[in-house]
Amino acid sequence: MQPKQMKRIFLIGYMGAGKTTVGKDLAQRGGLSFVDLDHAIEARYHKTVREIFQEKGEEGFREIERKMLAEVSTFEDVVISTGGGAPCFYGNMEFMNSVGTTVYLKVSVDELVARLEPCKHTRPVLQGRSCEELKTFIRENIEKREVHYLKASIVFDAETMLTETDVENISKALLNLL
């Protein structure tokens, strides 16, 4: 009898790519636990990511993020949704690839703008930007980050995620690839 194969799946991608939405559904369908890295950080520090950024700056936050990533990476049979920048610092992408399967939820700049425009008032880094400024900001960030994102074990097109059925289809397709 073969021992049960342990699964540790990391969802990566830009904000608005659907990491948390797909992650929850994928975990449920696969009989796995789900961890949102940003929520784990907030629960541990009793502060929002925004507050941590304000108090400690980006470098301080990224160090906290790295430590929390290492901690949740010890969990078994889990889907971990990372923050959009997590793969880009401290060799996190290489670390995630060494301990699990990474999945880059790839979404076009135009689709990300469409998804993020309605909620930009809740995301401090996007506040006050016109639609065109938002598009430029996202494009520039993806250009910097994609070198890390593309190191993922699986690059998955998550462009169409309008309905619950779309999310279910993405999860089912990912389960078949994993």
Short mmCIF file of N, CA and C in Angstrom, two decimals:
data_model
loop_
_atom_site.label_atom_id
_atom_site.label_comp_id
_atom_site.label_asym_id
_atom_site.label_seq_id
_atom_site.Cartn_x
_atom_site.Cartn_y
_atom_site.Cartn_z
N MET A 1 0.84 -1.19 0.00
CA MET A 1 0.00 0.00 0.00
C MET A 1 0.88 1.25 0.00
N GLN A 2 0.61 2.14 -0.91
CA GLN A 2 1.38 3.39 -1.03
C GLN A 2 0.98 4.37 0.07
N PRO A 3 1.97 5.08 0.65
CA PRO A 3 1.59 6.12 1.62
C PRO A 3 0.87 7.26 0.90
N LYS A 4 -0.01 7.92 1.63
CA LYS A 4 -0.77 9.03 1.06
C LYS A 4 0.20 10.15 0.68
N GLN A 5 0.02 10.71 -0.50
CA GLN A 5 0.87 11.81 -0.99
C GLN A 5 0.44 13.11 -0.33
N MET A 6 1.37 13.75 0.38
CA MET A 6 1.10 15.03 1.03
C MET A 6 1.08 16.14 -0.04
N LYS A 7 0.14 17.07 0.13
CA LYS A 7 0.06 18.18 -0.82
C LYS A 7 0.27 19.51 -0.10
N ARG A 8 1.06 20.37 -0.75
CA ARG A 8 1.26 21.74 -0.28
C ARG A 8 1.27 22.59 -1.56
N ILE A 9 0.21 23.36 -1.73
CA ILE A 9 0.02 24.13 -2.96
C ILE A 9 0.05 25.62 -2.63
N PHE A 10 0.90 26.34 -3.34
CA PHE A 10 1.01 27.79 -3.16
C PHE A 10 0.40 28.48 -4.37
N LEU A 11 -0.59 29.34 -4.13
CA LEU A 11 -1.16 30.14 -5.21
C LEU A 11 -0.49 31.51 -5.19
N ILE A 12 0.05 31.89 -6.34
CA ILE A 12 0.72 33.17 -6.46
C ILE A 12 0.11 33.95 -7.62
N GLY A 13 0.38 35.25 -7.65
CA GLY A 13 -0.12 36.10 -8.72
C GLY A 13 -0.39 37.49 -8.18
N TYR A 14 -0.75 38.37 -9.07
CA TYR A 14 -0.97 39.76 -8.70
C TYR A 14 -2.26 39.91 -7.90
N MET A 15 -2.39 41.00 -7.14
CA MET A 15 -3.64 41.25 -6.43
C MET A 15 -4.78 41.27 -7.43
N GLY A 16 -5.88 40.66 -7.04
CA GLY A 16 -7.04 40.59 -7.92
C GLY A 16 -7.03 39.39 -8.86
N ALA A 17 -5.97 38.57 -8.79
CA ALA A 17 -5.89 37.41 -9.68
C ALA A 17 -6.84 36.28 -9.26
N GLY A 18 -7.31 36.32 -8.01
CA GLY A 18 -8.25 35.30 -7.55
C GLY A 18 -7.63 34.25 -6.66
N LYS A 19 -6.48 34.56 -6.07
CA LYS A 19 -5.77 33.57 -5.25
C LYS A 19 -6.62 33.08 -4.07
N THR A 20 -7.26 33.99 -3.36
CA THR A 20 -8.07 33.60 -2.22
C THR A 20 -9.35 32.90 -2.66
N THR A 21 -10.01 33.44 -3.66
CA THR A 21 -11.26 32.86 -4.16
C THR A 21 -11.03 31.44 -4.67
N VAL A 22 -10.04 31.28 -5.53
CA VAL A 22 -9.74 29.96 -6.08
C VAL A 22 -9.19 29.05 -4.98
N GLY A 23 -8.35 29.62 -4.11
CA GLY A 23 -7.74 28.83 -3.05
C GLY A 23 -8.75 28.16 -2.14
N LYS A 24 -9.77 28.92 -1.73
CA LYS A 24 -10.81 28.37 -0.85
C LYS A 24 -11.55 27.23 -1.55
N ASP A 25 -11.91 27.44 -2.81
CA ASP A 25 -12.65 26.43 -3.56
C ASP A 25 -11.78 25.20 -3.83
N LEU A 26 -10.55 25.43 -4.21
CA LEU A 26 -9.61 24.34 -4.49
C LEU A 26 -9.38 23.50 -3.23
N ALA A 27 -9.19 24.16 -2.10
CA ALA A 27 -8.98 23.44 -0.84
C ALA A 27 -10.19 22.59 -0.49
N GLN A 28 -11.36 23.16 -0.63
CA GLN A 28 -12.60 22.44 -0.31
C GLN A 28 -12.76 21.22 -1.21
N ARG A 29 -12.55 21.39 -2.50
CA ARG A 29 -12.70 20.29 -3.45
C ARG A 29 -11.64 19.21 -3.27
N GLY A 30 -10.46 19.63 -2.85
CA GLY A 30 -9.36 18.67 -2.70
C GLY A 30 -9.24 18.09 -1.30
N GLY A 31 -10.15 18.49 -0.40
CA GLY A 31 -10.08 17.99 0.97
C GLY A 31 -8.85 18.50 1.70
N LEU A 32 -8.46 19.74 1.39
CA LEU A 32 -7.26 20.34 1.97
C LEU A 32 -7.64 21.51 2.87
N SER A 33 -6.72 21.93 3.72
CA SER A 33 -6.90 23.14 4.51
C SER A 33 -6.58 24.34 3.63
N PHE A 34 -7.02 25.51 4.05
CA PHE A 34 -6.73 26.73 3.31
C PHE A 34 -6.12 27.76 4.25
N VAL A 35 -5.05 28.41 3.80
CA VAL A 35 -4.41 29.49 4.55
C VAL A 35 -4.20 30.66 3.62
N ASP A 36 -4.71 31.83 4.02
CA ASP A 36 -4.41 33.09 3.33
C ASP A 36 -3.26 33.70 4.11
N LEU A 37 -2.11 33.85 3.48
CA LEU A 37 -0.91 34.31 4.16
C LEU A 37 -1.10 35.68 4.81
N ASP A 38 -1.74 36.61 4.11
CA ASP A 38 -1.98 37.94 4.69
C ASP A 38 -2.86 37.85 5.93
N HIS A 39 -3.89 37.00 5.88
CA HIS A 39 -4.78 36.84 7.05
C HIS A 39 -4.04 36.20 8.21
N ALA A 40 -3.14 35.27 7.91
CA ALA A 40 -2.34 34.63 8.97
C ALA A 40 -1.44 35.66 9.64
N ILE A 41 -0.86 36.55 8.85
CA ILE A 41 -0.01 37.62 9.40
C ILE A 41 -0.85 38.53 10.29
N GLU A 42 -2.03 38.93 9.79
CA GLU A 42 -2.90 39.82 10.57
C GLU A 42 -3.34 39.18 11.88
N ALA A 43 -3.63 37.89 11.85
CA ALA A 43 -4.06 37.18 13.07
C ALA A 43 -2.91 37.11 14.07
N ARG A 44 -1.72 36.87 13.59
CA ARG A 44 -0.56 36.75 14.47
C ARG A 44 -0.19 38.09 15.11
N TYR A 45 -0.22 39.15 14.32
CA TYR A 45 0.25 40.47 14.80
C TYR A 45 -0.89 41.37 15.29
N HIS A 46 -2.13 40.91 15.15
CA HIS A 46 -3.29 41.69 15.59
C HIS A 46 -3.30 43.08 14.97
N LYS A 47 -2.85 43.15 13.71
CA LYS A 47 -2.84 44.40 12.95
C LYS A 47 -3.11 44.04 11.50
N THR A 48 -3.62 45.01 10.75
CA THR A 48 -3.82 44.78 9.32
C THR A 48 -2.48 44.87 8.61
N VAL A 49 -2.42 44.28 7.43
CA VAL A 49 -1.22 44.39 6.61
C VAL A 49 -0.89 45.87 6.39
N ARG A 50 -1.91 46.66 6.16
CA ARG A 50 -1.74 48.10 5.96
C ARG A 50 -1.05 48.75 7.17
N GLU A 51 -1.50 48.40 8.38
CA GLU A 51 -0.91 48.96 9.60
C GLU A 51 0.55 48.52 9.76
N ILE A 52 0.82 47.26 9.45
CA ILE A 52 2.19 46.75 9.55
C ILE A 52 3.09 47.50 8.57
N PHE A 53 2.61 47.70 7.34
CA PHE A 53 3.36 48.47 6.34
C PHE A 53 3.66 49.87 6.86
N GLN A 54 2.65 50.52 7.44
CA GLN A 54 2.81 51.89 7.94
C GLN A 54 3.83 51.94 9.08
N GLU A 55 3.79 50.95 9.96
CA GLU A 55 4.67 50.95 11.13
C GLU A 55 6.09 50.50 10.82
N LYS A 56 6.23 49.49 9.99
CA LYS A 56 7.53 48.86 9.78
C LYS A 56 8.11 49.09 8.39
N GLY A 57 7.32 49.68 7.49
CA GLY A 57 7.78 49.86 6.12
C GLY A 57 7.71 48.56 5.35
N GLU A 58 7.98 48.65 4.06
CA GLU A 58 7.88 47.44 3.24
C GLU A 58 8.90 46.39 3.66
N GLU A 59 10.12 46.81 3.96
CA GLU A 59 11.15 45.83 4.32
C GLU A 59 10.77 45.07 5.59
N GLY A 60 10.23 45.77 6.59
CA GLY A 60 9.79 45.12 7.82
C GLY A 60 8.65 44.16 7.56
N PHE A 61 7.71 44.59 6.73
CA PHE A 61 6.59 43.70 6.40
C PHE A 61 7.08 42.46 5.66
N ARG A 62 7.99 42.65 4.70
CA ARG A 62 8.46 41.50 3.90
C ARG A 62 9.21 40.49 4.77
N GLU A 63 9.88 40.96 5.80
CA GLU A 63 10.57 40.05 6.73
C GLU A 63 9.54 39.24 7.52
N ILE A 64 8.49 39.91 8.01
CA ILE A 64 7.40 39.22 8.71
C ILE A 64 6.75 38.20 7.77
N GLU A 65 6.50 38.62 6.53
CA GLU A 65 5.88 37.75 5.53
C GLU A 65 6.73 36.51 5.28
N ARG A 66 8.06 36.69 5.19
CA ARG A 66 8.97 35.57 4.94
C ARG A 66 8.91 34.57 6.09
N LYS A 67 8.91 35.09 7.32
CA LYS A 67 8.86 34.20 8.48
C LYS A 67 7.53 33.44 8.55
N MET A 68 6.44 34.13 8.26
CA MET A 68 5.13 33.48 8.31
C MET A 68 5.00 32.47 7.18
N LEU A 69 5.56 32.77 6.02
CA LEU A 69 5.55 31.82 4.90
C LEU A 69 6.30 30.54 5.31
N ALA A 70 7.44 30.70 5.95
CA ALA A 70 8.20 29.53 6.41
C ALA A 70 7.37 28.71 7.40
N GLU A 71 6.65 29.39 8.26
CA GLU A 71 5.83 28.69 9.26
C GLU A 71 4.69 27.91 8.61
N VAL A 72 3.91 28.58 7.76
CA VAL A 72 2.76 27.89 7.16
C VAL A 72 3.21 26.82 6.16
N SER A 73 4.45 26.91 5.71
CA SER A 73 4.98 25.92 4.77
C SER A 73 5.28 24.59 5.45
N THR A 74 5.15 24.54 6.77
CA THR A 74 5.31 23.27 7.47
C THR A 74 3.99 22.50 7.52
N PHE A 75 2.88 23.18 7.18
CA PHE A 75 1.57 22.52 7.18
C PHE A 75 1.51 21.52 6.04
N GLU A 76 0.74 20.46 6.24
CA GLU A 76 0.56 19.45 5.20
C GLU A 76 -0.88 19.50 4.70
N ASP A 77 -1.05 19.07 3.45
CA ASP A 77 -2.37 19.03 2.83
C ASP A 77 -3.06 20.38 2.95
N VAL A 78 -2.44 21.36 2.32
CA VAL A 78 -2.87 22.75 2.45
C VAL A 78 -2.73 23.50 1.13
N VAL A 79 -3.64 24.44 0.93
CA VAL A 79 -3.53 25.42 -0.15
C VAL A 79 -3.21 26.74 0.53
N ILE A 80 -2.13 27.38 0.10
CA ILE A 80 -1.69 28.65 0.69
C ILE A 80 -1.79 29.74 -0.36
N SER A 81 -2.60 30.75 -0.07
CA SER A 81 -2.73 31.91 -0.94
C SER A 81 -1.73 32.96 -0.44
N THR A 82 -0.77 33.32 -1.28
CA THR A 82 0.24 34.30 -0.87
C THR A 82 -0.19 35.71 -1.28
N GLY A 83 0.44 36.69 -0.67
CA GLY A 83 0.26 38.06 -1.13
C GLY A 83 0.94 38.22 -2.48
N GLY A 84 0.52 39.21 -3.24
CA GLY A 84 1.05 39.41 -4.60
C GLY A 84 2.55 39.60 -4.66
N GLY A 85 3.14 40.20 -3.63
CA GLY A 85 4.58 40.46 -3.64
C GLY A 85 5.40 39.36 -3.00
N ALA A 86 4.77 38.45 -2.30
CA ALA A 86 5.50 37.43 -1.54
C ALA A 86 6.55 36.66 -2.35
N PRO A 87 6.25 36.25 -3.59
CA PRO A 87 7.24 35.48 -4.34
C PRO A 87 8.48 36.27 -4.74
N CYS A 88 8.44 37.58 -4.59
CA CYS A 88 9.47 38.46 -5.16
C CYS A 88 10.58 38.84 -4.18
N PHE A 89 10.53 38.35 -2.94
CA PHE A 89 11.48 38.77 -1.93
C PHE A 89 12.10 37.57 -1.23
N TYR A 90 13.33 37.75 -0.77
CA TYR A 90 14.03 36.79 0.10
C TYR A 90 14.09 35.37 -0.45
N GLY A 91 14.07 35.22 -1.77
CA GLY A 91 14.12 33.87 -2.33
C GLY A 91 12.87 33.06 -2.03
N ASN A 92 11.75 33.74 -1.73
CA ASN A 92 10.52 33.03 -1.38
C ASN A 92 10.04 32.10 -2.49
N MET A 93 10.21 32.52 -3.74
CA MET A 93 9.72 31.69 -4.85
C MET A 93 10.47 30.36 -4.90
N GLU A 94 11.77 30.44 -4.77
CA GLU A 94 12.59 29.23 -4.79
C GLU A 94 12.24 28.35 -3.58
N PHE A 95 12.03 28.99 -2.43
CA PHE A 95 11.64 28.24 -1.22
C PHE A 95 10.32 27.51 -1.44
N MET A 96 9.30 28.23 -1.95
CA MET A 96 7.99 27.59 -2.17
C MET A 96 8.11 26.43 -3.16
N ASN A 97 8.90 26.62 -4.22
CA ASN A 97 9.08 25.54 -5.19
C ASN A 97 9.76 24.33 -4.56
N SER A 98 10.60 24.56 -3.55
CA SER A 98 11.33 23.45 -2.92
C SER A 98 10.47 22.65 -1.95
N VAL A 99 9.38 23.25 -1.45
CA VAL A 99 8.57 22.56 -0.44
C VAL A 99 7.14 22.23 -0.90
N GLY A 100 6.80 22.64 -2.12
CA GLY A 100 5.44 22.38 -2.60
C GLY A 100 5.31 22.66 -4.08
N THR A 101 4.07 22.77 -4.52
CA THR A 101 3.75 23.07 -5.91
C THR A 101 3.25 24.51 -5.98
N THR A 102 3.87 25.31 -6.83
CA THR A 102 3.45 26.70 -6.99
C THR A 102 2.60 26.83 -8.24
N VAL A 103 1.54 27.62 -8.12
CA VAL A 103 0.62 27.86 -9.22
C VAL A 103 0.48 29.37 -9.40
N TYR A 104 0.89 29.86 -10.56
CA TYR A 104 0.74 31.27 -10.90
C TYR A 104 -0.60 31.45 -11.59
N LEU A 105 -1.51 32.18 -10.94
CA LEU A 105 -2.79 32.52 -11.56
C LEU A 105 -2.54 33.76 -12.42
N LYS A 106 -2.40 33.53 -13.70
CA LYS A 106 -2.04 34.58 -14.66
C LYS A 106 -3.30 35.26 -15.19
N VAL A 107 -3.30 36.59 -15.10
CA VAL A 107 -4.44 37.39 -15.55
C VAL A 107 -3.87 38.62 -16.27
N SER A 108 -4.51 39.03 -17.35
CA SER A 108 -4.03 40.18 -18.12
C SER A 108 -4.18 41.48 -17.34
N VAL A 109 -3.41 42.47 -17.73
CA VAL A 109 -3.48 43.79 -17.10
C VAL A 109 -4.89 44.36 -17.22
N ASP A 110 -5.49 44.28 -18.40
CA ASP A 110 -6.84 44.83 -18.59
C ASP A 110 -7.86 44.18 -17.67
N GLU A 111 -7.77 42.87 -17.51
CA GLU A 111 -8.70 42.17 -16.63
C GLU A 111 -8.45 42.55 -15.17
N LEU A 112 -7.19 42.68 -14.79
CA LEU A 112 -6.88 43.09 -13.41
C LEU A 112 -7.43 44.50 -13.13
N VAL A 113 -7.31 45.39 -14.10
CA VAL A 113 -7.87 46.74 -13.94
C VAL A 113 -9.38 46.64 -13.73
N ALA A 114 -10.05 45.82 -14.52
CA ALA A 114 -11.50 45.65 -14.39
C ALA A 114 -11.87 45.10 -13.02
N ARG A 115 -11.07 44.18 -12.51
CA ARG A 115 -11.36 43.59 -11.20
C ARG A 115 -11.04 44.54 -10.05
N LEU A 116 -9.98 45.32 -10.19
CA LEU A 116 -9.51 46.15 -9.07
C LEU A 116 -10.12 47.54 -9.04
N GLU A 117 -10.56 48.04 -10.17
CA GLU A 117 -11.15 49.39 -10.24
C GLU A 117 -12.29 49.58 -9.22
N PRO A 118 -13.24 48.63 -9.14
CA PRO A 118 -14.36 48.83 -8.20
C PRO A 118 -13.95 48.81 -6.72
N CYS A 119 -12.81 48.20 -6.40
CA CYS A 119 -12.44 48.09 -4.98
C CYS A 119 -11.15 48.83 -4.65
N LYS A 120 -10.76 49.77 -5.52
CA LYS A 120 -9.48 50.44 -5.27
C LYS A 120 -9.49 51.30 -4.02
N HIS A 121 -10.67 51.71 -3.55
CA HIS A 121 -10.74 52.50 -2.32
C HIS A 121 -10.39 51.67 -1.08
N THR A 122 -10.44 50.33 -1.18
CA THR A 122 -10.10 49.47 -0.04
C THR A 122 -8.65 48.99 -0.09
N ARG A 123 -7.95 49.33 -1.15
CA ARG A 123 -6.55 48.93 -1.30
C ARG A 123 -5.70 50.19 -1.36
N PRO A 124 -5.02 50.49 -0.27
CA PRO A 124 -4.30 51.77 -0.15
C PRO A 124 -3.36 52.09 -1.32
N VAL A 125 -2.68 51.09 -1.83
CA VAL A 125 -1.72 51.33 -2.91
C VAL A 125 -2.42 51.76 -4.21
N LEU A 126 -3.72 51.52 -4.30
CA LEU A 126 -4.46 51.86 -5.52
C LEU A 126 -5.29 53.14 -5.39
N GLN A 127 -5.47 53.61 -4.17
CA GLN A 127 -6.34 54.77 -3.93
C GLN A 127 -5.88 56.00 -4.69
N GLY A 128 -6.86 56.75 -5.19
CA GLY A 128 -6.59 58.02 -5.84
C GLY A 128 -6.04 57.92 -7.25
N ARG A 129 -5.97 56.74 -7.79
CA ARG A 129 -5.45 56.57 -9.15
C ARG A 129 -6.61 56.56 -10.15
N SER A 130 -6.43 57.29 -11.23
CA SER A 130 -7.41 57.24 -12.31
C SER A 130 -7.31 55.85 -12.96
N CYS A 131 -8.25 55.55 -13.82
CA CYS A 131 -8.25 54.25 -14.50
C CYS A 131 -6.95 54.05 -15.28
N GLU A 132 -6.51 55.08 -15.97
CA GLU A 132 -5.28 55.00 -16.76
C GLU A 132 -4.05 54.85 -15.85
N GLU A 133 -4.03 55.58 -14.74
CA GLU A 133 -2.92 55.47 -13.78
C GLU A 133 -2.90 54.07 -13.16
N LEU A 134 -4.07 53.54 -12.89
CA LEU A 134 -4.19 52.19 -12.34
C LEU A 134 -3.61 51.17 -13.32
N LYS A 135 -3.97 51.32 -14.58
CA LYS A 135 -3.47 50.40 -15.61
C LYS A 135 -1.95 50.47 -15.71
N THR A 136 -1.40 51.66 -15.70
CA THR A 136 0.06 51.84 -15.78
C THR A 136 0.74 51.23 -14.56
N PHE A 137 0.18 51.49 -13.38
CA PHE A 137 0.72 50.97 -12.13
C PHE A 137 0.75 49.44 -12.14
N ILE A 138 -0.35 48.82 -12.54
CA ILE A 138 -0.43 47.36 -12.57
C ILE A 138 0.55 46.80 -13.60
N ARG A 139 0.57 47.40 -14.79
CA ARG A 139 1.47 46.92 -15.85
C ARG A 139 2.93 46.96 -15.38
N GLU A 140 3.33 48.08 -14.78
CA GLU A 140 4.72 48.22 -14.32
C GLU A 140 5.05 47.21 -13.22
N ASN A 141 4.11 46.99 -12.31
CA ASN A 141 4.34 46.03 -11.23
C ASN A 141 4.45 44.61 -11.76
N ILE A 142 3.58 44.26 -12.69
CA ILE A 142 3.63 42.90 -13.24
C ILE A 142 4.93 42.69 -14.00
N GLU A 143 5.38 43.71 -14.71
CA GLU A 143 6.66 43.58 -15.43
C GLU A 143 7.80 43.26 -14.46
N LYS A 144 7.78 43.86 -13.27
CA LYS A 144 8.82 43.61 -12.26
C LYS A 144 8.65 42.24 -11.62
N ARG A 145 7.43 41.86 -11.37
CA ARG A 145 7.16 40.64 -10.60
C ARG A 145 7.12 39.37 -11.43
N GLU A 146 6.79 39.51 -12.71
CA GLU A 146 6.55 38.29 -13.49
C GLU A 146 7.79 37.41 -13.63
N VAL A 147 8.96 37.98 -13.53
CA VAL A 147 10.19 37.17 -13.56
C VAL A 147 10.15 36.14 -12.43
N HIS A 148 9.56 36.49 -11.32
CA HIS A 148 9.41 35.56 -10.19
C HIS A 148 8.20 34.65 -10.41
N TYR A 149 7.08 35.24 -10.80
CA TYR A 149 5.85 34.47 -11.00
C TYR A 149 6.05 33.33 -12.00
N LEU A 150 6.81 33.59 -13.04
CA LEU A 150 6.98 32.59 -14.09
C LEU A 150 7.86 31.42 -13.70
N LYS A 151 8.41 31.46 -12.49
CA LYS A 151 9.17 30.32 -11.96
C LYS A 151 8.23 29.28 -11.35
N ALA A 152 6.93 29.54 -11.39
CA ALA A 152 5.95 28.64 -10.80
C ALA A 152 5.96 27.28 -11.50
N SER A 153 5.62 26.25 -10.74
CA SER A 153 5.51 24.90 -11.30
C SER A 153 4.44 24.86 -12.39
N ILE A 154 3.35 25.59 -12.15
CA ILE A 154 2.23 25.64 -13.09
C ILE A 154 1.86 27.10 -13.33
N VAL A 155 1.76 27.49 -14.59
CA VAL A 155 1.24 28.81 -14.96
C VAL A 155 -0.15 28.56 -15.49
N PHE A 156 -1.16 29.13 -14.82
CA PHE A 156 -2.54 28.83 -15.14
C PHE A 156 -3.28 30.10 -15.54
N ASP A 157 -3.96 30.06 -16.67
CA ASP A 157 -4.74 31.19 -17.16
C ASP A 157 -6.01 31.34 -16.32
N ALA A 158 -6.06 32.40 -15.51
CA ALA A 158 -7.22 32.65 -14.64
C ALA A 158 -7.98 33.89 -15.10
N GLU A 159 -7.95 34.14 -16.40
CA GLU A 159 -8.56 35.34 -16.98
C GLU A 159 -10.07 35.39 -16.76
N THR A 160 -10.74 34.26 -16.93
CA THR A 160 -12.20 34.24 -16.83
C THR A 160 -12.61 33.75 -15.45
N MET A 161 -13.07 34.69 -14.64
CA MET A 161 -13.49 34.36 -13.28
C MET A 161 -14.66 35.27 -12.89
N LEU A 162 -15.69 35.23 -13.70
CA LEU A 162 -16.83 36.11 -13.47
C LEU A 162 -17.90 35.50 -12.58
N THR A 163 -18.02 34.17 -12.64
CA THR A 163 -19.10 33.50 -11.92
C THR A 163 -18.54 32.40 -11.01
N GLU A 164 -19.41 31.90 -10.16
CA GLU A 164 -19.06 30.78 -9.29
C GLU A 164 -18.66 29.57 -10.13
N THR A 165 -19.33 29.39 -11.24
CA THR A 165 -19.02 28.27 -12.15
C THR A 165 -17.61 28.41 -12.71
N ASP A 166 -17.21 29.64 -13.04
CA ASP A 166 -15.84 29.86 -13.53
C ASP A 166 -14.82 29.45 -12.47
N VAL A 167 -15.07 29.82 -11.22
CA VAL A 167 -14.16 29.47 -10.12
C VAL A 167 -14.11 27.94 -9.97
N GLU A 168 -15.27 27.30 -10.01
CA GLU A 168 -15.34 25.83 -9.91
C GLU A 168 -14.54 25.18 -11.04
N ASN A 169 -14.69 25.70 -12.25
CA ASN A 169 -13.97 25.13 -13.40
C ASN A 169 -12.47 25.29 -13.25
N ILE A 170 -12.02 26.43 -12.74
CA ILE A 170 -10.59 26.65 -12.52
C ILE A 170 -10.09 25.65 -11.47
N SER A 171 -10.83 25.51 -10.37
CA SER A 171 -10.41 24.58 -9.31
C SER A 171 -10.34 23.16 -9.83
N LYS A 172 -11.35 22.74 -10.58
CA LYS A 172 -11.37 21.37 -11.13
C LYS A 172 -10.18 21.16 -12.08
N ALA A 173 -9.92 22.13 -12.92
CA ALA A 173 -8.79 22.02 -13.86
C ALA A 173 -7.46 21.95 -13.10
N LEU A 174 -7.33 22.75 -12.06
CA LEU A 174 -6.10 22.72 -11.26
C LEU A 174 -5.93 21.39 -10.55
N LEU A 175 -7.02 20.86 -10.00
CA LEU A 175 -6.93 19.55 -9.33
C LEU A 175 -6.44 18.48 -10.29
N ASN A 176 -6.86 18.55 -11.55
CA ASN A 176 -6.40 17.59 -12.55
C ASN A 176 -4.91 17.75 -12.85
N LEU A 177 -4.41 18.99 -12.78
CA LEU A 177 -2.99 19.24 -13.04
C LEU A 177 -2.12 18.87 -11.85
N LEU A 178 -2.69 18.96 -10.68
CA LEU A 178 -1.90 18.68 -9.46
C LEU A 178 -1.91 17.21 -9.23
#
